[in-house]
Coordinates of C-alpha atoms in Angstrom, one line a residue:
X3 CA 327.1 258.4 1.6
X4 CA 328.2 261.8 0.2
X5 CA 331.5 261.8 2.1
X6 CA 332.9 263.8 4.9
X7 CA 333.7 266.9 2.9
X8 CA 330.2 267.3 1.4
X9 CA 328.6 266.6 4.8
X10 CA 330.7 269.3 6.4
X11 CA 329.8 271.7 3.6
X12 CA 326.1 271.0 4.1
X13 CA 326.3 271.3 7.9
X14 CA 328.1 274.7 7.5
X15 CA 325.5 275.9 5.1
X16 CA 322.7 274.8 7.5
X17 CA 324.2 276.6 10.4
X18 CA 325.1 279.8 8.4
X19 CA 321.6 280.0 6.8
X20 CA 319.3 278.5 9.5
X21 CA 321.0 278.9 12.9
X22 CA 318.0 280.3 14.7
X23 CA 315.6 277.8 13.3
X24 CA 318.0 274.9 14.2
X25 CA 318.4 276.2 17.7
X26 CA 314.6 276.5 18.1
X27 CA 314.0 273.0 16.8
X28 CA 316.6 271.2 18.9
X29 CA 315.4 272.9 22.1
X30 CA 311.8 271.9 21.5
X31 CA 311.4 268.3 22.7
X32 CA 308.9 267.1 20.1
X33 CA 310.9 268.7 17.3
X34 CA 314.2 267.2 18.6
X35 CA 312.6 263.8 18.7
X36 CA 311.5 264.2 15.1
X37 CA 315.0 265.2 14.0
X38 CA 316.5 262.2 15.8
X39 CA 314.0 259.9 14.0
X40 CA 314.8 261.5 10.7
X41 CA 318.5 261.0 11.3
X42 CA 317.9 257.3 12.0
X43 CA 316.1 256.8 8.7
X44 CA 317.7 256.0 5.4
X45 CA 317.9 259.2 3.4
X46 CA 316.1 257.5 0.5
X47 CA 313.1 256.6 2.7
X48 CA 310.8 259.4 1.6
X49 CA 307.7 257.7 3.0
X50 CA 309.3 257.2 6.4
X51 CA 310.5 260.8 6.4
X52 CA 307.1 262.1 5.6
X53 CA 305.5 260.0 8.4
X54 CA 307.9 261.4 10.9
X55 CA 307.4 265.0 9.8
X56 CA 303.5 264.8 9.8
X57 CA 303.5 262.9 13.1
X58 CA 305.6 265.6 14.8
X59 CA 304.3 268.8 13.3
X60 CA 305.4 271.8 15.4
X61 CA 306.0 275.4 14.4
X62 CA 309.7 274.9 15.2
X63 CA 310.0 271.8 13.0
X64 CA 308.2 273.5 10.2
X65 CA 310.5 276.5 10.3
X66 CA 313.5 274.2 10.5
X67 CA 312.5 272.1 7.5
X68 CA 311.3 275.1 5.4
X69 CA 314.6 277.0 6.0
X70 CA 316.9 274.0 5.3
X71 CA 315.0 272.3 2.4
X72 CA 313.1 275.1 0.6
X73 CA 314.4 278.5 1.4
X74 CA 318.1 277.7 1.2
X75 CA 318.3 274.2 -0.4
X76 CA 321.1 273.3 2.0
X77 CA 321.5 269.8 0.5
X78 CA 321.7 271.2 -3.1
X79 CA 318.8 269.0 -4.3
X80 CA 317.8 269.3 -7.9
X81 CA 314.8 267.4 -9.2
X82 CA 313.8 268.8 -12.6
X83 CA 310.3 268.2 -13.8
X84 CA 310.3 265.3 -16.1
X85 CA 309.2 265.9 -19.7
X86 CA 309.2 262.3 -20.9
X87 CA 307.3 260.1 -21.2
X88 CA 304.6 262.4 -22.4
X89 CA 301.4 260.7 -21.3
X90 CA 298.2 261.8 -23.1
X91 CA 295.3 263.0 -20.9
X92 CA 292.4 260.6 -20.5
X93 CA 289.5 261.7 -22.7
X94 CA 287.0 259.1 -21.6
X95 CA 286.2 257.1 -18.5
X96 CA 283.9 254.1 -18.6
X97 CA 282.8 255.1 -22.1
X98 CA 281.9 258.7 -21.2
X99 CA 283.8 261.9 -21.9
X100 CA 285.8 262.9 -18.8
X101 CA 284.4 266.5 -18.9
X102 CA 280.9 265.1 -18.6
X103 CA 281.5 263.3 -15.3

């Protein structure tokens, strides 16, 4: 867990940046159900989170997640693109050049 101080900061950022989207999502029954399911998951369970989101797609949930995760990065996530290991492209497949397939 990130701790109470970091959680409070994230919550404040979410409300400050995405208040209308949060309100719309929690007043829509399907979106609220999805948010409750997401809260019940382990934060590291990306597959579970994806399943909940795609199973409960609503315009309100889309606006909510877009605002919090992408537009404002309320959780301050930073995942740089890896540069190592550098894997060479396949040039052949089953003995034939890939561009010939």
